[in-house]
Amino acid sequence: MLERTIFTTLPILLFGLACASARADDAATRPLQAQAASLAADYAGRLKAELSGAMEADGPLAALSVCHEAAPAIAADLSRSSGWSVARTSLKPRNASSAPDEYERAVMNSFSARIANGESAAGMVSAEVVEQKGHRVFRFVKAIPTASNCLICHGGDVKPELKQKISELYPDDRATGFKLGDMRGVFTLQKILDADQK
Ligand code: HEC
């Protein structure tokens, strides 16, 4: 547990230092950014544990169902316990209820443009305060790169029995055809900063 904390906070600290000059409001929002990054790392860690546990125990077909149940449940659990909204989204979502809002779509489009220019999706982050429906909202978006073990369910050559199960669970699935290193999607976190005043 301690090790995990060190491993998740160290990159955040380093990232914070590397981007110290990125934005004028960085100093004020840095604690929020660190919190969001740590929650995203927590979500990633719990997803990975569920997914690789199920893959090893019962194979990808069973892991599909685990992912179907566990991914939204972990996001809901983290959101409840933290007071943030914690989720994943994608320009090509599998779960239609994970479709992006306008803000997320714009951030992902800008990430895609940077990746097309040769930047790596790994570690790509956007963090800022925006005005949203009369509230000040802190929004944090972090790219999720496609690793080789993601291709089984998100690649261009998904096995027919998996493909069939995927379309049963997700009739509108758009999340195949990804290649190694592509941005599969993003973690998206938000927190209303002036909730108490309204
Ligand atoms: C066993 C099959 C399987 C594997 C392997 C897998 N995924 Fe998924 N993925 C799914 C399923 C099923 C969903 C939909 C979950 C839900 O209902 O929210 C999903 C959803 C997602 C989403 C949320 C947005 C969306 O499209 O709905 C992201 C992001 C994502 N996967 C990334 C990855 C990454 C990165 C990897 C590799 C580390 C990976 N997945 C490996 C099955 C898989």
PDB file of N, CA, C and O in Angstrom, residues 12-79:
ATOM      1  N   ILE A  12       3.556  12.032 -10.094  1.00  0.00           N
ATOM      2  CA  ILE A  12       2.709  13.232 -10.055  1.00  0.00           C
ATOM      3  C   ILE A  12       3.566  14.434  -9.662  1.00  0.00           C
ATOM      4  O   ILE A  12       3.485  15.498 -10.261  1.00  0.00           O
ATOM      5  N   LEU A  13       4.440  14.230  -8.649  1.00  0.00           N
ATOM      6  CA  LEU A  13       5.314  15.315  -8.206  1.00  0.00           C
ATOM      7  C   LEU A  13       6.239  15.731  -9.341  1.00  0.00           C
ATOM      8  O   LEU A  13       6.397  16.912  -9.621  1.00  0.00           O
ATOM      9  N   LEU A  14       6.825  14.738 -10.012  1.00  0.00           N
ATOM     10  CA  LEU A  14       7.740  15.042 -11.100  1.00  0.00           C
ATOM     11  C   LEU A  14       7.008  15.763 -12.210  1.00  0.00           C
ATOM     12  O   LEU A  14       7.495  16.743 -12.761  1.00  0.00           O
ATOM     13  N   PHE A  15       5.807  15.284 -12.479  1.00  0.00           N
ATOM     14  CA  PHE A  15       5.027  15.917 -13.541  1.00  0.00           C
ATOM     15  C   PHE A  15       4.741  17.367 -13.166  1.00  0.00           C
ATOM     16  O   PHE A  15       4.883  18.274 -13.967  1.00  0.00           O
ATOM     17  N   GLY A  16       4.385  17.564 -11.902  1.00  0.00           N
ATOM     18  CA  GLY A  16       4.086  18.908 -11.419  1.00  0.00           C
ATOM     19  C   GLY A  16       5.277  19.837 -11.622  1.00  0.00           C
ATOM     20  O   GLY A  16       5.133  20.970 -12.064  1.00  0.00           O
ATOM     21  N   LEU A  17       6.467  19.339 -11.326  1.00  0.00           N
ATOM     22  CA  LEU A  17       7.669  20.161 -11.484  1.00  0.00           C
ATOM     23  C   LEU A  17       7.911  20.473 -12.955  1.00  0.00           C
ATOM     24  O   LEU A  17       8.191  21.601 -13.320  1.00  0.00           O
ATOM     25  N   ALA A  18       7.750  19.450 -13.785  1.00  0.00           N
ATOM     26  CA  ALA A  18       8.024  19.615 -15.213  1.00  0.00           C
ATOM     27  C   ALA A  18       7.102  20.655 -15.829  1.00  0.00           C
ATOM     28  O   ALA A  18       7.466  21.331 -16.784  1.00  0.00           O
ATOM     29  N   CYS A  19       5.895  20.771 -15.267  1.00  0.00           N
ATOM     30  CA  CYS A  19       4.903  21.650 -15.889  1.00  0.00           C
ATOM     31  C   CYS A  19       4.695  22.920 -15.087  1.00  0.00           C
ATOM     32  O   CYS A  19       3.685  23.591 -15.231  1.00  0.00           O
ATOM     33  N   ALA A  20       5.649  23.258 -14.248  1.00  0.00           N
ATOM     34  CA  ALA A  20       5.471  24.392 -13.339  1.00  0.00           C
ATOM     35  C   ALA A  20       5.154  25.687 -14.074  1.00  0.00           C
ATOM     36  O   ALA A  20       4.485  26.554 -13.542  1.00  0.00           O
ATOM     37  N   SER A  21       5.608  25.810 -15.297  1.00  0.00           N
ATOM     38  CA  SER A  21       5.387  27.078 -15.996  1.00  0.00           C
ATOM     39  C   SER A  21       4.226  27.007 -16.980  1.00  0.00           C
ATOM     40  O   SER A  21       4.009  27.934 -17.748  1.00  0.00           O
ATOM     41  N   ALA A  22       3.477  25.906 -16.940  1.00  0.00           N
ATOM     42  CA  ALA A  22       2.475  25.692 -17.978  1.00  0.00           C
ATOM     43  C   ALA A  22       1.355  26.738 -17.965  1.00  0.00           C
ATOM     44  O   ALA A  22       0.968  27.250 -18.994  1.00  0.00           O
ATOM     45  N   ARG A  23       0.857  27.081 -16.773  1.00  0.00           N
ATOM     46  CA  ARG A  23      -0.285  27.992 -16.710  1.00  0.00           C
ATOM     47  C   ARG A  23      -0.187  28.925 -15.527  1.00  0.00           C
ATOM     48  O   ARG A  23       0.344  28.577 -14.494  1.00  0.00           O
ATOM     49  N   ALA A  24      -0.768  30.101 -15.684  1.00  0.00           N
ATOM     50  CA  ALA A  24      -0.697  31.099 -14.621  1.00  0.00           C
ATOM     51  C   ALA A  24      -1.385  30.608 -13.350  1.00  0.00           C
ATOM     52  O   ALA A  24      -0.918  30.867 -12.246  1.00  0.00           O
ATOM     53  N   ASP A  25      -2.496  29.892 -13.491  1.00  0.00           N
ATOM     54  CA  ASP A  25      -3.244  29.478 -12.302  1.00  0.00           C
ATOM     55  C   ASP A  25      -2.760  28.135 -11.750  1.00  0.00           C
ATOM     56  O   ASP A  25      -3.394  27.546 -10.904  1.00  0.00           O
ATOM     57  N   ASP A  26      -1.612  27.667 -12.227  1.00  0.00           N
ATOM     58  CA  ASP A  26      -1.094  26.369 -11.814  1.00  0.00           C
ATOM     59  C   ASP A  26      -0.887  26.254 -10.313  1.00  0.00           C
ATOM     60  O   ASP A  26      -1.227  25.248  -9.715  1.00  0.00           O
ATOM     61  N   ALA A  27      -0.305  27.317  -9.710  1.00  0.00           N
ATOM     62  CA  ALA A  27       0.033  27.238  -8.297  1.00  0.00           C
ATOM     63  C   ALA A  27      -1.221  27.011  -7.470  1.00  0.00           C
ATOM     64  O   ALA A  27      -1.235  26.193  -6.555  1.00  0.00           O
ATOM     65  N   ALA A  28      -2.302  27.715  -7.815  1.00  0.00           N
ATOM     66  CA  ALA A  28      -3.539  27.592  -7.060  1.00  0.00           C
ATOM     67  C   ALA A  28      -4.176  26.217  -7.250  1.00  0.00           C
ATOM     68  O   ALA A  28      -4.808  25.694  -6.337  1.00  0.00           O
ATOM     69  N   THR A  29      -4.029  25.655  -8.435  1.00  0.00           N
ATOM     70  CA  THR A  29      -4.746  24.411  -8.710  1.00  0.00           C
ATOM     71  C   THR A  29      -3.884  23.165  -8.533  1.00  0.00           C
ATOM     72  O   THR A  29      -4.370  22.067  -8.698  1.00  0.00           O
ATOM     73  N   ARG A  30      -2.616  23.364  -8.174  1.00  0.00           N
ATOM     74  CA  ARG A  30      -1.733  22.195  -8.090  1.00  0.00           C
ATOM     75  C   ARG A  30      -2.230  21.138  -7.105  1.00  0.00           C
ATOM     76  O   ARG A  30      -2.184  19.952  -7.416  1.00  0.00           O
ATOM     77  N   PRO A  31      -2.714  21.552  -5.911  1.00  0.00           N
ATOM     78  CA  PRO A  31      -3.213  20.517  -4.992  1.00  0.00           C
ATOM     79  C   PRO A  31      -4.392  19.742  -5.591  1.00  0.00           C
ATOM     80  O   PRO A  31      -4.496  18.535  -5.402  1.00  0.00           O
ATOM     81  N   LEU A  32      -5.261  20.447  -6.331  1.00  0.00           N
ATOM     82  CA  LEU A  32      -6.398  19.772  -6.977  1.00  0.00           C
ATOM     83  C   LEU A  32      -5.891  18.803  -8.043  1.00  0.00           C
ATOM     84  O   LEU A  32      -6.389  17.683  -8.179  1.00  0.00           O
ATOM     85  N   GLN A  33      -4.877  19.266  -8.782  1.00  0.00           N
ATOM     86  CA  GLN A  33      -4.328  18.425  -9.840  1.00  0.00           C
ATOM     87  C   GLN A  33      -3.708  17.156  -9.247  1.00  0.00           C
ATOM     88  O   GLN A  33      -3.873  16.062  -9.784  1.00  0.00           O
ATOM     89  N   ALA A  34      -3.017  17.322  -8.116  1.00  0.00           N
ATOM     90  CA  ALA A  34      -2.402  16.163  -7.472  1.00  0.00           C
ATOM     91  C   ALA A  34      -3.463  15.192  -6.980  1.00  0.00           C
ATOM     92  O   ALA A  34      -3.328  13.979  -7.124  1.00  0.00           O
ATOM     93  N   GLN A  35      -4.547  15.752  -6.424  1.00  0.00           N
ATOM     94  CA  GLN A  35      -5.650  14.898  -5.950  1.00  0.00           C
ATOM     95  C   GLN A  35      -6.275  14.116  -7.094  1.00  0.00           C
ATOM     96  O   GLN A  35      -6.527  12.915  -6.996  1.00  0.00           O
ATOM     97  N   ALA A  36      -6.525  14.826  -8.209  1.00  0.00           N
ATOM     98  CA  ALA A  36      -7.149  14.192  -9.375  1.00  0.00           C
ATOM     99  C   ALA A  36      -6.241  13.104  -9.933  1.00  0.00           C
ATOM    100  O   ALA A  36      -6.695  12.001 -10.249  1.00  0.00           O
ATOM    101  N   ALA A  37      -4.942  13.414 -10.019  1.00  0.00           N
ATOM    102  CA  ALA A  37      -4.006  12.447 -10.579  1.00  0.00           C
ATOM    103  C   ALA A  37      -3.931  11.212  -9.694  1.00  0.00           C
ATOM    104  O   ALA A  37      -3.848  10.077 -10.190  1.00  0.00           O
ATOM    105  N   SER A  38      -3.998  11.424  -8.395  1.00  0.00           N
ATOM    106  CA  SER A  38      -3.927  10.288  -7.489  1.00  0.00           C
ATOM    107  C   SER A  38      -5.197   9.430  -7.575  1.00  0.00           C
ATOM    108  O   SER A  38      -5.134   8.195  -7.541  1.00  0.00           O
ATOM    109  N   LEU A  39      -6.355  10.087  -7.727  1.00  0.00           N
ATOM    110  CA  LEU A  39      -7.603   9.330  -7.907  1.00  0.00           C
ATOM    111  C   LEU A  39      -7.586   8.544  -9.220  1.00  0.00           C
ATOM    112  O   LEU A  39      -8.029   7.392  -9.269  1.00  0.00           O
ATOM    113  N   ALA A  40      -7.065   9.186 -10.288  1.00  0.00           N
ATOM    114  CA  ALA A  40      -6.994   8.499 -11.588  1.00  0.00           C
ATOM    115  C   ALA A  40      -6.071   7.279 -11.476  1.00  0.00           C
ATOM    116  O   ALA A  40      -6.371   6.203 -12.015  1.00  0.00           O
ATOM    117  N   ALA A  41      -4.953   7.446 -10.736  1.00  0.00           N
ATOM    118  CA  ALA A  41      -4.019   6.330 -10.567  1.00  0.00           C
ATOM    119  C   ALA A  41      -4.674   5.200  -9.770  1.00  0.00           C
ATOM    120  O   ALA A  41      -4.475   4.015 -10.051  1.00  0.00           O
ATOM    121  N   ASP A  42      -5.489   5.591  -8.794  1.00  0.00           N
ATOM    122  CA  ASP A  42      -6.214   4.621  -7.990  1.00  0.00           C
ATOM    123  C   ASP A  42      -7.196   3.825  -8.870  1.00  0.00           C
ATOM    124  O   ASP A  42      -7.276   2.594  -8.801  1.00  0.00           O
ATOM    125  N   TYR A  43      -7.922   4.568  -9.688  1.00  0.00           N
ATOM    126  CA  TYR A  43      -8.883   3.940 -10.603  1.00  0.00           C
ATOM    127  C   TYR A  43      -8.146   2.979 -11.542  1.00  0.00           C
ATOM    128  O   TYR A  43      -8.540   1.821 -11.717  1.00  0.00           O
ATOM    129  N   ALA A  44      -7.026   3.455 -12.107  1.00  0.00           N
ATOM    130  CA  ALA A  44      -6.247   2.618 -13.031  1.00  0.00           C
ATOM    131  C   ALA A  44      -5.761   1.347 -12.334  1.00  0.00           C
ATOM    132  O   ALA A  44      -5.847   0.251 -12.899  1.00  0.00           O
ATOM    133  N   GLY A  45      -5.273   1.503 -11.100  1.00  0.00           N
ATOM    134  CA  GLY A  45      -4.749   0.360 -10.365  1.00  0.00           C
ATOM    135  C   GLY A  45      -5.821  -0.673 -10.069  1.00  0.00           C
ATOM    136  O   GLY A  45      -5.600  -1.880 -10.229  1.00  0.00           O
ATOM    137  N   ARG A  46      -7.006  -0.183  -9.672  1.00  0.00           N
ATOM    138  CA  ARG A  46      -8.086  -1.119  -9.345  1.00  0.00           C
ATOM    139  C   ARG A  46      -8.617  -1.813 -10.594  1.00  0.00           C
ATOM    140  O   ARG A  46      -8.943  -3.004 -10.574  1.00  0.00           O
ATOM    141  N   LEU A  47      -8.678  -1.069 -11.706  1.00  0.00           N
ATOM    142  CA  LEU A  47      -9.106  -1.680 -12.980  1.00  0.00           C
ATOM    143  C   LEU A  47      -8.128  -2.762 -13.410  1.00  0.00           C
ATOM    144  O   LEU A  47      -8.530  -3.855 -13.816  1.00  0.00           O
ATOM    145  N   LYS A  48      -6.846  -2.411 -13.298  1.00  0.00           N
ATOM    146  CA  LYS A  48      -5.815  -3.341 -13.744  1.00  0.00           C
ATOM    147  C   LYS A  48      -5.878  -4.622 -12.915  1.00  0.00           C
ATOM    148  O   LYS A  48      -5.765  -5.731 -13.461  1.00  0.00           O
ATOM    149  N   ALA A  49      -6.064  -4.473 -11.599  1.00  0.00           N
ATOM    150  CA  ALA A  49      -6.127  -5.645 -10.725  1.00  0.00           C
ATOM    151  C   ALA A  49      -7.303  -6.538 -11.110  1.00  0.00           C
ATOM    152  O   ALA A  49      -7.168  -7.760 -11.243  1.00  0.00           O
ATOM    153  N   GLU A  50      -8.481  -5.930 -11.325  1.00  0.00           N
ATOM    154  CA  GLU A  50      -9.680  -6.690 -11.706  1.00  0.00           C
ATOM    155  C   GLU A  50      -9.465  -7.391 -13.040  1.00  0.00           C
ATOM    156  O   GLU A  50      -9.755  -8.568 -13.199  1.00  0.00           O
ATOM    157  N   LEU A  51      -8.950  -6.624 -14.014  1.00  0.00           N
ATOM    158  CA  LEU A  51      -8.819  -7.130 -15.373  1.00  0.00           C
ATOM    159  C   LEU A  51      -7.789  -8.250 -15.440  1.00  0.00           C
ATOM    160  O   LEU A  51      -8.101  -9.343 -15.937  1.00  0.00           O
ATOM    161  N   SER A  52      -6.582  -7.998 -14.903  1.00  0.00           N
ATOM    162  CA  SER A  52      -5.563  -9.041 -15.061  1.00  0.00           C
ATOM    163  C   SER A  52      -5.890 -10.254 -14.203  1.00  0.00           C
ATOM    164  O   SER A  52      -5.618 -11.382 -14.604  1.00  0.00           O
ATOM    165  N   GLY A  53      -6.538 -10.043 -13.036  1.00  0.00           N
ATOM    166  CA  GLY A  53      -6.975 -11.172 -12.217  1.00  0.00           C
ATOM    167  C   GLY A  53      -7.928 -12.068 -12.991  1.00  0.00           C
ATOM    168  O   GLY A  53      -7.741 -13.287 -13.069  1.00  0.00           O
ATOM    169  N   ALA A  54      -8.925 -11.447 -13.632  1.00  0.00           N
ATOM    170  CA  ALA A  54      -9.933 -12.215 -14.370  1.00  0.00           C
ATOM    171  C   ALA A  54      -9.326 -12.868 -15.617  1.00  0.00           C
ATOM    172  O   ALA A  54      -9.638 -14.015 -15.952  1.00  0.00           O
ATOM    173  N   MET A  55      -8.427 -12.149 -16.298  1.00  0.00           N
ATOM    174  CA  MET A  55      -7.798 -12.696 -17.507  1.00  0.00           C
ATOM    175  C   MET A  55      -7.001 -13.952 -17.160  1.00  0.00           C
ATOM    176  O   MET A  55      -7.078 -14.963 -17.853  1.00  0.00           O
ATOM    177  N   GLU A  56      -6.225 -13.848 -16.068  1.00  0.00           N
ATOM    178  CA  GLU A  56      -5.380 -14.980 -15.681  1.00  0.00           C
ATOM    179  C   GLU A  56      -6.218 -16.155 -15.214  1.00  0.00           C
ATOM    180  O   GLU A  56      -5.962 -17.298 -15.560  1.00  0.00           O
ATOM    181  N   ALA A  57      -7.270 -15.868 -14.428  1.00  0.00           N
ATOM    182  CA  ALA A  57      -8.077 -16.941 -13.855  1.00  0.00           C
ATOM    183  C   ALA A  57      -8.954 -17.611 -14.912  1.00  0.00           C
ATOM    184  O   ALA A  57      -9.016 -18.832 -14.999  1.00  0.00           O
ATOM    185  N   ASP A  58      -9.639 -16.832 -15.732  1.00  0.00           N
ATOM    186  CA  ASP A  58     -10.682 -17.408 -16.594  1.00  0.00           C
ATOM    187  C   ASP A  58     -10.592 -17.014 -18.061  1.00  0.00           C
ATOM    188  O   ASP A  58     -11.476 -17.360 -18.845  1.00  0.00           O
ATOM    189  N   GLY A  59      -9.610 -16.213 -18.461  1.00  0.00           N
ATOM    190  CA  GLY A  59      -9.473 -15.847 -19.870  1.00  0.00           C
ATOM    191  C   GLY A  59     -10.278 -14.612 -20.238  1.00  0.00           C
ATOM    192  O   GLY A  59     -11.085 -14.125 -19.449  1.00  0.00           O
ATOM    193  N   PRO A  60     -10.054 -14.111 -21.476  1.00  0.00           N
ATOM    194  CA  PRO A  60     -10.625 -12.822 -21.887  1.00  0.00           C
ATOM    195  C   PRO A  60     -12.152 -12.789 -21.957  1.00  0.00           C
ATOM    196  O   PRO A  60     -12.748 -11.747 -21.684  1.00  0.00           O
ATOM    197  N   LEU A  61     -12.772 -13.937 -22.260  1.00  0.00           N
ATOM    198  CA  LEU A  61     -14.229 -13.935 -22.379  1.00  0.00           C
ATOM    199  C   LEU A  61     -14.872 -13.607 -21.021  1.00  0.00           C
ATOM    200  O   LEU A  61     -15.780 -12.784 -20.920  1.00  0.00           O
ATOM    201  N   ALA A  62     -14.352 -14.282 -19.973  1.00  0.00           N
ATOM    202  CA  ALA A  62     -14.855 -14.006 -18.620  1.00  0.00           C
ATOM    203  C   ALA A  62     -14.451 -12.600 -18.182  1.00  0.00           C
ATOM    204  O   ALA A  62     -15.226 -11.907 -17.507  1.00  0.00           O
ATOM    205  N   ALA A  63     -13.249 -12.167 -18.586  1.00  0.00           N
ATOM    206  CA  ALA A  63     -12.766 -10.840 -18.191  1.00  0.00           C
ATOM    207  C   ALA A  63     -13.662  -9.731 -18.752  1.00  0.00           C
ATOM    208  O   ALA A  63     -13.833  -8.690 -18.130  1.00  0.00           O
ATOM    209  N   LEU A  64     -14.236  -9.990 -19.907  1.00  0.00           N
ATOM    210  CA  LEU A  64     -15.168  -9.034 -20.514  1.00  0.00           C
ATOM    211  C   LEU A  64     -16.318  -8.720 -19.566  1.00  0.00           C
ATOM    212  O   LEU A  64     -16.670  -7.558 -19.358  1.00  0.00           O
ATOM    213  N   SER A  65     -16.901  -9.771 -19.018  1.00  0.00           N
ATOM    214  CA  SER A  65     -18.039  -9.573 -18.112  1.00  0.00           C
ATOM    215  C   SER A  65     -17.596  -8.859 -16.849  1.00  0.00           C
ATOM    216  O   SER A  65     -18.310  -8.007 -16.326  1.00  0.00           O
ATOM    217  N   VAL A  66     -16.390  -9.208 -16.365  1.00  0.00           N
ATOM    218  CA  VAL A  66     -15.868  -8.554 -15.162  1.00  0.00           C
ATOM    219  C   VAL A  66     -15.730  -7.055 -15.426  1.00  0.00           C
ATOM    220  O   VAL A  66     -16.153  -6.211 -14.630  1.00  0.00           O
ATOM    221  N   CYS A  67     -15.145  -6.741 -16.597  1.00  0.00           N
ATOM    222  CA  CYS A  67     -14.945  -5.344 -16.981  1.00  0.00           C
ATOM    223  C   CYS A  67     -16.286  -4.611 -17.072  1.00  0.00           C
ATOM    224  O   CYS A  67     -16.424  -3.477 -16.629  1.00  0.00           O
ATOM    225  N   HIS A  68     -17.261  -5.312 -17.645  1.00  0.00           N
ATOM    226  CA  HIS A  68     -18.598  -4.759 -17.828  1.00  0.00           C
ATOM    227  C   HIS A  68     -19.196  -4.342 -16.491  1.00  0.00           C
ATOM    228  O   HIS A  68     -19.806  -3.280 -16.359  1.00  0.00           O
ATOM    229  N   GLU A  69     -19.011  -5.201 -15.465  1.00  0.00           N
ATOM    230  CA  GLU A  69     -19.560  -4.916 -14.138  1.00  0.00           C
ATOM    231  C   GLU A  69     -18.637  -4.001 -13.337  1.00  0.00           C
ATOM    232  O   GLU A  69     -19.092  -3.054 -12.696  1.00  0.00           O
ATOM    233  N   ALA A  70     -17.348  -4.335 -13.363  1.00  0.00           N
ATOM    234  CA  ALA A  70     -16.420  -3.714 -12.405  1.00  0.00           C
ATOM    235  C   ALA A  70     -16.057  -2.277 -12.763  1.00  0.00           C
ATOM    236  O   ALA A  70     -15.966  -1.432 -11.867  1.00  0.00           O
ATOM    237  N   ALA A  71     -15.848  -1.984 -14.054  1.00  0.00           N
ATOM    238  CA  ALA A  71     -15.343  -0.651 -14.420  1.00  0.00           C
ATOM    239  C   ALA A  71     -16.287   0.457 -13.936  1.00  0.00           C
ATOM    240  O   ALA A  71     -15.854   1.377 -13.231  1.00  0.00           O
ATOM    241  N   PRO A  72     -17.593   0.368 -14.270  1.00  0.00           N
ATOM    242  CA  PRO A  72     -18.492   1.429 -13.782  1.00  0.00           C
ATOM    243  C   PRO A  72     -18.640   1.417 -12.253  1.00  0.00           C
ATOM    244  O   PRO A  72     -18.758   2.476 -11.636  1.00  0.00           O
ATOM    245  N   ALA A  73     -18.569   0.211 -11.640  1.00  0.00           N
ATOM    246  CA  ALA A  73     -18.740   0.116 -10.187  1.00  0.00           C
ATOM    247  C   ALA A  73     -17.576   0.779  -9.453  1.00  0.00           C
ATOM    248  O   ALA A  73     -17.780   1.488  -8.461  1.00  0.00           O
ATOM    249  N   ILE A  74     -16.349   0.565  -9.941  1.00  0.00           N
ATOM    250  CA  ILE A  74     -15.182   1.173  -9.296  1.00  0.00           C
ATOM    251  C   ILE A  74     -15.257   2.700  -9.433  1.00  0.00           C
ATOM    252  O   ILE A  74     -14.994   3.438  -8.478  1.00  0.00           O
ATOM    253  N   ALA A  75     -15.639   3.171 -10.626  1.00  0.00           N
ATOM    254  CA  ALA A  75     -15.758   4.624 -10.848  1.00  0.00           C
ATOM    255  C   ALA A  75     -16.797   5.214  -9.897  1.00  0.00           C
ATOM    256  O   ALA A  75     -16.571   6.269  -9.292  1.00  0.00           O
ATOM    257  N   ALA A  76     -17.926   4.529  -9.738  1.00  0.00           N
ATOM    258  CA  ALA A  76     -18.987   5.027  -8.857  1.00  0.00           C
ATOM    259  C   ALA A  76     -18.511   5.040  -7.410  1.00  0.00           C
ATOM    260  O   ALA A  76     -18.757   5.997  -6.664  1.00  0.00           O
ATOM    261  N   ASP A  77     -17.795   3.993  -7.016  1.00  0.00           N
ATOM    262  CA  ASP A  77     -17.300   3.879  -5.654  1.00  0.00           C
ATOM    263  C   ASP A  77     -16.301   5.005  -5.341  1.00  0.00           C
ATOM    264  O   ASP A  77     -16.388   5.669  -4.304  1.00  0.00           O
ATOM    265  N   LEU A  78     -15.360   5.239  -6.271  1.00  0.00           N
ATOM    266  CA  LEU A  78     -14.366   6.302  -6.074  1.00  0.00           C
ATOM    267  C   LEU A  78     -15.035   7.675  -6.038  1.00  0.00           C
ATOM    268  O   LEU A  78     -14.638   8.546  -5.263  1.00  0.00           O
ATOM    269  N   SER A  79     -16.040   7.876  -6.889  1.00  0.00           N
ATOM    270  CA  SER A  79     -16.738   9.158  -6.923  1.00  0.00           C
ATOM    271  C   SER A  79     -17.438   9.406  -5.589  1.00  0.00           C
ATOM    272  O   SER A  79     -17.368  10.502  -5.031  1.00  0.00           O
TER     273      SER A  79
END
